[in-house]
PDB file of C-alpha atoms in Angstrom:
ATOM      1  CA  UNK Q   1       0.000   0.000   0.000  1.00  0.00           C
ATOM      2  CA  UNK Q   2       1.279   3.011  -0.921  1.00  0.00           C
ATOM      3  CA  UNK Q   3      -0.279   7.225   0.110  1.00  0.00           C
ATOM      4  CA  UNK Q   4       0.588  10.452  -1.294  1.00  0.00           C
ATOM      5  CA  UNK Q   5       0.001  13.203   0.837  1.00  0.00           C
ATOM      6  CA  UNK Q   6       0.219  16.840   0.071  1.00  0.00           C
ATOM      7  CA  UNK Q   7       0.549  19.646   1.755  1.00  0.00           C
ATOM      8  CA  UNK Q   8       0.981  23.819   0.849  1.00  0.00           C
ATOM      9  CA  UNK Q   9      -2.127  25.206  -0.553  1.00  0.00           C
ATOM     10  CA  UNK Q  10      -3.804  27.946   1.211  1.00  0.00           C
ATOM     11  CA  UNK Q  11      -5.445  31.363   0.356  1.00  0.00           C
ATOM     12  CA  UNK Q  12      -2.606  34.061  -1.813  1.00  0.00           C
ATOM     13  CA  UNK Q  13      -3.186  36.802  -3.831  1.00  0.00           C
ATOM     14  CA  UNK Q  14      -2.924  37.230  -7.332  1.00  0.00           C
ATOM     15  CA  UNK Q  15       0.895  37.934  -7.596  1.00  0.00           C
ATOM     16  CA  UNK Q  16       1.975  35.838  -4.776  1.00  0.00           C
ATOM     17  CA  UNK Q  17       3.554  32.474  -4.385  1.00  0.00           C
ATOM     18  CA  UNK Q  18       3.167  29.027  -3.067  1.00  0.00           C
ATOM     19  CA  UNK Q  19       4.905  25.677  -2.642  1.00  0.00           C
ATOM     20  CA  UNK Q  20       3.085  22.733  -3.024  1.00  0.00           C
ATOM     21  CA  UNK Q  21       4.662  19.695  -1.560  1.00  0.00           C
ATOM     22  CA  UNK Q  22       3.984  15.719  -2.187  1.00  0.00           C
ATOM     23  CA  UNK Q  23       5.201  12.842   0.442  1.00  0.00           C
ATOM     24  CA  UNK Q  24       5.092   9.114  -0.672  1.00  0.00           C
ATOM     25  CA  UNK Q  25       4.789   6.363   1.974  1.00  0.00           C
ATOM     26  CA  UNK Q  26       4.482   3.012   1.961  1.00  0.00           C
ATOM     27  CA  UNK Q  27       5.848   0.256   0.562  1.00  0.00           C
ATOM     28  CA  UNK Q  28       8.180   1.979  -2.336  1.00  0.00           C
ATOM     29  CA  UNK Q  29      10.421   0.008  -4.059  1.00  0.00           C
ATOM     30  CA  UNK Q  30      10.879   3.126  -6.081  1.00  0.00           C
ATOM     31  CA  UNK Q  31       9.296   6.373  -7.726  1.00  0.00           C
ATOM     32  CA  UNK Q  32       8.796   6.586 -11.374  1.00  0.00           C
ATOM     33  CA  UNK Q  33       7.046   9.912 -12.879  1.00  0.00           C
ATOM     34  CA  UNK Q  34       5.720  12.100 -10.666  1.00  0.00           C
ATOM     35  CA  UNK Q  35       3.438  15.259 -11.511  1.00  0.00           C
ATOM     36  CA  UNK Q  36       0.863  17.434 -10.330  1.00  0.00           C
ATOM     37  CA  UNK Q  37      -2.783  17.857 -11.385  1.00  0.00           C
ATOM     38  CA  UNK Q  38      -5.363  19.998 -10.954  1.00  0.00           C
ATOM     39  CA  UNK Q  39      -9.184  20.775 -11.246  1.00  0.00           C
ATOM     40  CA  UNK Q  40     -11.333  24.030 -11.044  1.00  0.00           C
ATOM     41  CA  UNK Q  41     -14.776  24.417 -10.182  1.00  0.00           C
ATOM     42  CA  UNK Q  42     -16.908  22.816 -13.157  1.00  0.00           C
ATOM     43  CA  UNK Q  43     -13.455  21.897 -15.180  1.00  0.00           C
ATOM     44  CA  UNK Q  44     -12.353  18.785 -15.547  1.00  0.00           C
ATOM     45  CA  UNK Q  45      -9.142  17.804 -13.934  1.00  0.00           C
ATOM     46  CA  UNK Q  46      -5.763  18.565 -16.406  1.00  0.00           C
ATOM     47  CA  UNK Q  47      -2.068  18.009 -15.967  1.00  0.00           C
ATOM     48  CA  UNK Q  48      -0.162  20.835 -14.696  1.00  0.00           C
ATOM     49  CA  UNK Q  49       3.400  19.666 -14.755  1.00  0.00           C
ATOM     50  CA  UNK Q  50       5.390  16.212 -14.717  1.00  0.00           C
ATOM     51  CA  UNK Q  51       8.882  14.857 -14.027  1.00  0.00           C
ATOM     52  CA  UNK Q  52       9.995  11.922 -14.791  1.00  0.00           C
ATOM     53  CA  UNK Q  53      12.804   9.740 -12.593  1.00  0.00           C
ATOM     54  CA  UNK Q  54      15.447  10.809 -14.486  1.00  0.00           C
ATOM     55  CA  UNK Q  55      14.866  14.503 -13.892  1.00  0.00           C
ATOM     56  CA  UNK Q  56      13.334  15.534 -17.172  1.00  0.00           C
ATOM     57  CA  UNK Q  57       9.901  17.572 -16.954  1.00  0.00           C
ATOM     58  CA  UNK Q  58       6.846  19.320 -18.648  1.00  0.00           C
ATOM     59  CA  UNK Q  59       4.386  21.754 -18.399  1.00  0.00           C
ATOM     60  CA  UNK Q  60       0.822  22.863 -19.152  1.00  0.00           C
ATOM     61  CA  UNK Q  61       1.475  25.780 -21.220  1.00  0.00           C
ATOM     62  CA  UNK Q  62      -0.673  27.935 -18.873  1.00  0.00           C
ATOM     63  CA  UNK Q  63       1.685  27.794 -16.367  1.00  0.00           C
ATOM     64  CA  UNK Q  64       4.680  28.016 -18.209  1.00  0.00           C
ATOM     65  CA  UNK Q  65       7.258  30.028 -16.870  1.00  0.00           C
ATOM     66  CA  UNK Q  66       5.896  30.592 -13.528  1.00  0.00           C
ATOM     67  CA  UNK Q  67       5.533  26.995 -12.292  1.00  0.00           C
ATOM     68  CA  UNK Q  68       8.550  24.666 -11.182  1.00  0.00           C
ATOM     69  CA  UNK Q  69       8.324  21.203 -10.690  1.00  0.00           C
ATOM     70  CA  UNK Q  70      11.143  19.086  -8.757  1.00  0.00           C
ATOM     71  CA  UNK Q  71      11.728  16.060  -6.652  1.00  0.00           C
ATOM     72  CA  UNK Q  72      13.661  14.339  -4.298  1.00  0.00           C
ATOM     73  CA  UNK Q  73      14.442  11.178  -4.660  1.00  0.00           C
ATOM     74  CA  UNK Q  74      15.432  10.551  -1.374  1.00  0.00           C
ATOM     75  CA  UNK Q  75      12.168  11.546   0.397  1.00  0.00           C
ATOM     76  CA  UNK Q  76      10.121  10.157  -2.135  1.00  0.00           C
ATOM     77  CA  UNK Q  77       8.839  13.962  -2.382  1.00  0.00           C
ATOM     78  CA  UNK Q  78       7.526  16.230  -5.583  1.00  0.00           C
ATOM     79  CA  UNK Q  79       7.481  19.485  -5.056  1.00  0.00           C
ATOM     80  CA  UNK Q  80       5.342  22.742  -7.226  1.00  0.00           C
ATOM     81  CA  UNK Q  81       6.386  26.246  -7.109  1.00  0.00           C
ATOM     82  CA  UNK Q  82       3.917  28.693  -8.088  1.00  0.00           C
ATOM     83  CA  UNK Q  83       4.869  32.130  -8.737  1.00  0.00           C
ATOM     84  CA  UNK Q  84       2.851  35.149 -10.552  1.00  0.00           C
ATOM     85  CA  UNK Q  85      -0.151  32.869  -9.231  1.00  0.00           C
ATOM     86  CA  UNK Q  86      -3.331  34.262 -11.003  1.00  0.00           C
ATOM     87  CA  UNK Q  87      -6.768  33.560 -10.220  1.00  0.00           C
ATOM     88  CA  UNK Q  88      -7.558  31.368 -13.296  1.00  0.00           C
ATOM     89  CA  UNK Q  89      -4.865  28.989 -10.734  1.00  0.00           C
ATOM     90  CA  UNK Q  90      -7.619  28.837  -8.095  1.00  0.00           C
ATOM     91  CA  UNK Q  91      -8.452  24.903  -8.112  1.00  0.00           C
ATOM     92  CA  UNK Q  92      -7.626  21.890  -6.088  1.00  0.00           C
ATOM     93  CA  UNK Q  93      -4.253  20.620  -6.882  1.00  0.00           C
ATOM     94  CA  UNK Q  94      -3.275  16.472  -6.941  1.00  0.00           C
ATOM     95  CA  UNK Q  95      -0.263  14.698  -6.540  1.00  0.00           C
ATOM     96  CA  UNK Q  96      -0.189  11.873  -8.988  1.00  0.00           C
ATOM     97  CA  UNK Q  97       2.558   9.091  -8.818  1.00  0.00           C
ATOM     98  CA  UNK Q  98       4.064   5.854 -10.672  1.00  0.00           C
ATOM     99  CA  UNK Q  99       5.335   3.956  -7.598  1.00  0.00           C
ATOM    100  CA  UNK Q 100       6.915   0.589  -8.441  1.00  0.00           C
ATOM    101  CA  UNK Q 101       6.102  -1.949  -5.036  1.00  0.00           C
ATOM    102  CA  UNK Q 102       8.327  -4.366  -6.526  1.00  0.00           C
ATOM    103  CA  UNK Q 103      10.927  -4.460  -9.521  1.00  0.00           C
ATOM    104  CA  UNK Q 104       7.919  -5.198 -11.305  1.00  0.00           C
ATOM    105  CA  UNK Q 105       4.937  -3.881 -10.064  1.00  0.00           C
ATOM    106  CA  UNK Q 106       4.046  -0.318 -11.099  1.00  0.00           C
ATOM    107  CA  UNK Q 107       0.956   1.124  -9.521  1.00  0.00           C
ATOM    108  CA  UNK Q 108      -0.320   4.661 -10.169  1.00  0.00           C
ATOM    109  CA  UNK Q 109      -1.322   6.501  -7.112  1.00  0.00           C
ATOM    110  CA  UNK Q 110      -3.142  10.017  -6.542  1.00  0.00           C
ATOM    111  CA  UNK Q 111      -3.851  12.209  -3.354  1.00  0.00           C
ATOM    112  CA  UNK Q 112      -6.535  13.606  -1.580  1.00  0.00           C
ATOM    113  CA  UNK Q 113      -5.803  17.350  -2.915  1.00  0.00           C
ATOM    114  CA  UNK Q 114      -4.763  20.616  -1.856  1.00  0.00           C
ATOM    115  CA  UNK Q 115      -6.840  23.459  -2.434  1.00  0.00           C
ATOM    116  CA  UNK Q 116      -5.258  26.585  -3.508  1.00  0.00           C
ATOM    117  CA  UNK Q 117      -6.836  29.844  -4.252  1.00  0.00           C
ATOM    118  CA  UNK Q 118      -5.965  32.762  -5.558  1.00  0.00           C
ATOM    119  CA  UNK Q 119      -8.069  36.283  -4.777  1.00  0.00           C
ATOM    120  CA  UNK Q 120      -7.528  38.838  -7.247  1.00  0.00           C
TER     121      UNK Q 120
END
């Protein structure tokens, strides 16, 4: 069994930053891609950024330029830092992991959310 839990969201204003973090626990062999997702009110959910083991990432082209996505390996941690936020960011934001259990066994896993908005 494995649980992503994030933490970081809160109430900024437009302009302002935030840092969203993402723990994995459990029985982790190891990490594969990790990446962050979110969904508005009345939106459907959409990728936001995503890095892969090695390092390599992407993002929505919304948040381009203002977002960073990162990870450590060690503590089995993403990270997303959100600068310039804008309202249009407002939206509850999900962790979303590949977690191998074994050599072999790849699950994906998501978290409960962290709500984040933005006042303009």
């Amino acid at each position: 069994q494995v649980q992503l839990v994030e933490s970081g969201g809160g109430l900024v204003q437009a302009g302002g930053s935030l840092r969203l973090s993402c723990v994995a626990s459990g029985s982790i062999f190891r990490m594969n891609a990790m990446a962050w997702y979110r969904q508005a009110p009345g939106r459907q959910r959409e990728l936001v950024a995503v890095i892969t083991s090695g390092g390599s990432t992407n993002y929505a082209d919304s948040v381009k330029g203002r977002f960073t996505i990162s990870r450590d390996n060690a503590k089995n941690t993403v990270y997303l830092q959100m600068n310039s936020l804008k309202p249009e960011d407002t939206a509850v934001y999900y962790c979303n992991a590949g977690v191998y259990t074994t050599p072999y066994r790849l699950l994906e896993v998501w978290g409960q959310g962290t709500r984040v908005t933005v006042s303009s």
